[in-house]
PDB file of C-alpha atoms in Angstrom:
ATOM      1  CA  UNK A 674      12.590  17.568   0.840  1.00 61.00           C
ATOM      2  CA  UNK A 675      10.066  19.361   3.010  1.00 73.00           C
ATOM      3  CA  UNK A 676      12.622  19.426   5.819  1.00 76.00           C
ATOM      4  CA  UNK A 677      15.255  21.138   3.725  1.00 78.00           C
ATOM      5  CA  UNK A 678      12.777  23.798   2.418  1.00 84.00           C
ATOM      6  CA  UNK A 679      11.353  24.670   5.812  1.00 86.00           C
ATOM      7  CA  UNK A 680      14.853  24.857   7.353  1.00 86.00           C
ATOM      8  CA  UNK A 681      15.788  27.423   4.640  1.00 89.00           C
ATOM      9  CA  UNK A 682      12.649  29.356   5.467  1.00 90.00           C
ATOM     10  CA  UNK A 683      13.493  29.323   9.167  1.00 91.00           C
ATOM     11  CA  UNK A 684      17.013  30.394   8.518  1.00 91.00           C
ATOM     12  CA  UNK A 685      15.815  33.258   6.322  1.00 92.00           C
ATOM     13  CA  UNK A 686      13.497  34.423   9.126  1.00 92.00           C
ATOM     14  CA  UNK A 687      16.004  34.002  11.873  1.00 91.00           C
ATOM     15  CA  UNK A 688      13.896  31.251  13.453  1.00 93.00           C
ATOM     16  CA  UNK A 689      16.165  28.224  13.039  1.00 91.00           C
ATOM     17  CA  UNK A 690      17.487  28.361  16.597  1.00 90.00           C
ATOM     18  CA  UNK A 691      14.053  28.335  17.983  1.00 91.00           C
ATOM     19  CA  UNK A 692      12.901  25.230  15.956  1.00 93.00           C
ATOM     20  CA  UNK A 693      16.180  23.406  16.651  1.00 89.00           C
ATOM     21  CA  UNK A 694      15.734  24.146  20.433  1.00 88.00           C
ATOM     22  CA  UNK A 695      19.025  26.042  20.701  1.00 89.00           C
ATOM     23  CA  UNK A 696      17.087  29.206  21.859  1.00 86.00           C
ATOM     24  CA  UNK A 697      14.435  28.249  24.440  1.00 90.00           C
ATOM     25  CA  UNK A 698      12.211  30.598  26.381  1.00 90.00           C
ATOM     26  CA  UNK A 699      14.225  29.765  29.451  1.00 89.00           C
ATOM     27  CA  UNK A 700      17.281  31.449  27.973  1.00 88.00           C
ATOM     28  CA  UNK A 701      15.379  34.684  27.112  1.00 88.00           C
ATOM     29  CA  UNK A 702      16.350  37.686  29.143  1.00 90.00           C
ATOM     30  CA  UNK A 703      13.633  38.947  31.431  1.00 90.00           C
ATOM     31  CA  UNK A 704      11.126  41.171  29.650  1.00 91.00           C
ATOM     32  CA  UNK A 705      11.729  39.560  26.186  1.00 91.00           C
ATOM     33  CA  UNK A 706       9.482  36.555  26.620  1.00 93.00           C
ATOM     34  CA  UNK A 707       6.757  38.157  24.365  1.00 94.00           C
ATOM     35  CA  UNK A 708       9.318  38.512  21.553  1.00 94.00           C
ATOM     36  CA  UNK A 709      10.269  34.843  21.878  1.00 93.00           C
ATOM     37  CA  UNK A 710       6.647  33.747  21.933  1.00 95.00           C
ATOM     38  CA  UNK A 711       5.881  35.905  18.811  1.00 96.00           C
ATOM     39  CA  UNK A 712       8.773  34.271  16.970  1.00 95.00           C
ATOM     40  CA  UNK A 713       7.702  30.817  18.089  1.00 95.00           C
ATOM     41  CA  UNK A 714       4.182  31.535  16.841  1.00 96.00           C
ATOM     42  CA  UNK A 715       5.563  32.566  13.517  1.00 96.00           C
ATOM     43  CA  UNK A 716       7.582  29.401  13.250  1.00 95.00           C
ATOM     44  CA  UNK A 717       4.448  27.304  14.170  1.00 95.00           C
ATOM     45  CA  UNK A 718       2.437  29.117  11.574  1.00 94.00           C
ATOM     46  CA  UNK A 719       5.091  28.272   8.856  1.00 94.00           C
ATOM     47  CA  UNK A 720       4.981  24.634   9.825  1.00 93.00           C
ATOM     48  CA  UNK A 721       1.092  24.547   9.754  1.00 92.00           C
ATOM     49  CA  UNK A 722       0.981  26.360   6.490  1.00 92.00           C
ATOM     50  CA  UNK A 723       3.476  23.935   4.853  1.00 88.00           C
ATOM     51  CA  UNK A 724       1.938  20.650   5.995  1.00 87.00           C
ATOM     52  CA  UNK A 725      -0.979  18.637   4.521  1.00 85.00           C
ATOM     53  CA  UNK A 726      -4.251  18.628   6.338  1.00 87.00           C
ATOM     54  CA  UNK A 727      -3.965  14.979   7.554  1.00 84.00           C
ATOM     55  CA  UNK A 728      -0.665  15.797   9.238  1.00 85.00           C
ATOM     56  CA  UNK A 729      -1.956  18.814  11.127  1.00 88.00           C
ATOM     57  CA  UNK A 730      -3.759  16.585  13.650  1.00 88.00           C
ATOM     58  CA  UNK A 731      -0.392  15.329  14.917  1.00 86.00           C
ATOM     59  CA  UNK A 732       0.795  18.945  15.402  1.00 91.00           C
ATOM     60  CA  UNK A 733      -2.013  20.603  17.237  1.00 89.00           C
ATOM     61  CA  UNK A 734      -1.162  19.187  20.720  1.00 92.00           C
ATOM     62  CA  UNK A 735       2.429  20.555  20.351  1.00 94.00           C
ATOM     63  CA  UNK A 736       3.219  23.520  22.565  1.00 94.00           C
ATOM     64  CA  UNK A 737       6.172  24.985  20.697  1.00 95.00           C
ATOM     65  CA  UNK A 738       7.604  25.030  17.110  1.00 95.00           C
ATOM     66  CA  UNK A 739      10.395  22.853  18.409  1.00 95.00           C
ATOM     67  CA  UNK A 740       7.854  20.243  19.599  1.00 95.00           C
ATOM     68  CA  UNK A 741       6.062  20.424  16.109  1.00 93.00           C
ATOM     69  CA  UNK A 742       9.351  20.029  14.174  1.00 91.00           C
ATOM     70  CA  UNK A 743      10.548  17.118  16.406  1.00 90.00           C
ATOM     71  CA  UNK A 744       7.081  15.419  15.951  1.00 89.00           C
ATOM     72  CA  UNK A 745       7.353  15.711  12.204  1.00 86.00           C
ATOM     73  CA  UNK A 746      10.867  14.336  12.270  1.00 82.00           C
ATOM     74  CA  UNK A 747       9.873  11.407  14.316  1.00 78.00           C
ATOM     75  CA  UNK A 748       6.868  10.555  12.135  1.00 75.00           C
ATOM     76  CA  UNK A 749       8.364  11.172   8.603  1.00 71.00           C
ATOM     77  CA  UNK A 750      12.164  11.469   8.584  1.00 67.00           C
ATOM     78  CA  UNK A 751      13.655   8.646   6.603  1.00 59.00           C
ATOM     79  CA  UNK A 752      16.372   8.091   9.235  1.00 59.00           C
ATOM     80  CA  UNK A 753      13.916   7.567  12.106  1.00 62.00           C
ATOM     81  CA  UNK A 754      13.850   4.171  13.714  1.00 70.00           C
ATOM     82  CA  UNK A 755      10.088   4.107  12.980  1.00 67.00           C
ATOM     83  CA  UNK A 756      10.588   4.683   9.271  1.00 69.00           C
ATOM     84  CA  UNK A 757      13.409   2.014   9.119  1.00 72.00           C
ATOM     85  CA  UNK A 758      11.119  -0.533  10.832  1.00 75.00           C
ATOM     86  CA  UNK A 759       8.279   0.191   8.368  1.00 75.00           C
ATOM     87  CA  UNK A 760      10.734  -0.365   5.488  1.00 75.00           C
ATOM     88  CA  UNK A 761      11.831  -3.740   7.102  1.00 77.00           C
ATOM     89  CA  UNK A 762       8.198  -4.722   7.497  1.00 83.00           C
ATOM     90  CA  UNK A 763       7.586  -4.078   3.799  1.00 79.00           C
ATOM     91  CA  UNK A 764      10.457  -6.384   2.905  1.00 78.00           C
ATOM     92  CA  UNK A 765       9.383  -9.165   5.118  1.00 80.00           C
ATOM     93  CA  UNK A 766       5.670  -8.883   4.284  1.00 85.00           C
ATOM     94  CA  UNK A 767       6.289  -9.118   0.473  1.00 83.00           C
ATOM     95  CA  UNK A 768       4.151 -11.853  -0.984  1.00 88.00           C
ATOM     96  CA  UNK A 769       4.976 -13.435  -4.396  1.00 88.00           C
ATOM     97  CA  UNK A 770       2.608 -12.158  -7.036  1.00 89.00           C
ATOM     98  CA  UNK A 771       1.544 -14.929  -9.442  1.00 93.00           C
ATOM     99  CA  UNK A 772      -0.054 -12.422 -11.702  1.00 94.00           C
ATOM    100  CA  UNK A 773       3.344 -10.980 -12.788  1.00 91.00           C
ATOM    101  CA  UNK A 774       6.519 -12.615 -14.022  1.00 93.00           C
ATOM    102  CA  UNK A 775       9.228 -13.963 -11.801  1.00 91.00           C
ATOM    103  CA  UNK A 776      11.529 -11.151 -13.045  1.00 90.00           C
ATOM    104  CA  UNK A 777       8.991  -8.514 -11.884  1.00 89.00           C
ATOM    105  CA  UNK A 778       8.714 -10.218  -8.486  1.00 83.00           C
ATOM    106  CA  UNK A 779      12.550 -10.428  -8.155  1.00 86.00           C
ATOM    107  CA  UNK A 780      12.818  -6.861  -9.201  1.00 85.00           C
ATOM    108  CA  UNK A 781      10.323  -5.738  -6.487  1.00 84.00           C
ATOM    109  CA  UNK A 782      12.222  -7.707  -3.840  1.00 83.00           C
ATOM    110  CA  UNK A 783      15.529  -6.224  -5.046  1.00 81.00           C
ATOM    111  CA  UNK A 784      14.094  -2.682  -4.798  1.00 79.00           C
ATOM    112  CA  UNK A 785      12.770  -3.356  -1.266  1.00 80.00           C
ATOM    113  CA  UNK A 786      16.199  -4.776  -0.339  1.00 78.00           C
ATOM    114  CA  UNK A 787      17.996  -1.761  -1.795  1.00 75.00           C
ATOM    115  CA  UNK A 788      15.810   0.706   0.005  1.00 75.00           C
ATOM    116  CA  UNK A 789      16.380  -1.158   3.306  1.00 70.00           C
ATOM    117  CA  UNK A 790      20.142  -1.174   2.738  1.00 70.00           C
ATOM    118  CA  UNK A 791      20.165   2.566   2.122  1.00 70.00           C
ATOM    119  CA  UNK A 792      18.001   3.330   5.242  1.00 69.00           C
ATOM    120  CA  UNK A 793      20.063   1.029   7.519  1.00 68.00           C
ATOM    121  CA  UNK A 794      23.455   1.920   6.224  1.00 67.00           C
ATOM    122  CA  UNK A 795      26.075   0.126   4.261  1.00 56.00           C
ATOM    123  CA  UNK A 796      25.219  -3.495   4.949  1.00 53.00           C
ATOM    124  CA  UNK A 797      26.035  -6.406   2.670  1.00 52.00           C
ATOM    125  CA  UNK A 798      23.897  -9.208   4.120  1.00 56.00           C
ATOM    126  CA  UNK A 799      20.486  -9.719   5.636  1.00 55.00           C
ATOM    127  CA  UNK A 800      22.342 -11.091   8.736  1.00 57.00           C
ATOM    128  CA  UNK A 801      24.078  -7.662   9.260  1.00 57.00           C
ATOM    129  CA  UNK A 802      20.733  -5.937   8.736  1.00 53.00           C
ATOM    130  CA  UNK A 803      19.098  -8.271  11.364  1.00 57.00           C
ATOM    131  CA  UNK A 804      21.881  -7.683  13.815  1.00 57.00           C
ATOM    132  CA  UNK A 805      21.237  -3.858  13.732  1.00 54.00           C
ATOM    133  CA  UNK A 806      17.632  -4.427  14.895  1.00 50.00           C
TER     134      UNK A 806
END
């Protein structure tokens, strides 16, 4: 959700090419580097202003808005390999909870399974899921 909103903001401010890496400082005509740096600083400011405090520590070492955006995508995007592996770990780490009914436990396992299937693509068996790893 955040990614969609920030991309709309970047597009409205003509900064999307900067953040996507399509328009790098190496491609700027001589004498216009200051304009590029100003736009990059604006994009970095938007990213910092729209992220939670605990996330900012991951962004401070980034040199450009593109670096910041890529870091956030790697850390939090649902399609990232890291996110997929975390979902898989949740499924495998599930422990039967004797304090709730068998139906509740089965429902939880079913939800974890469904979330993993959505993340990894259209797979019908655990074997197919494991083969993708």
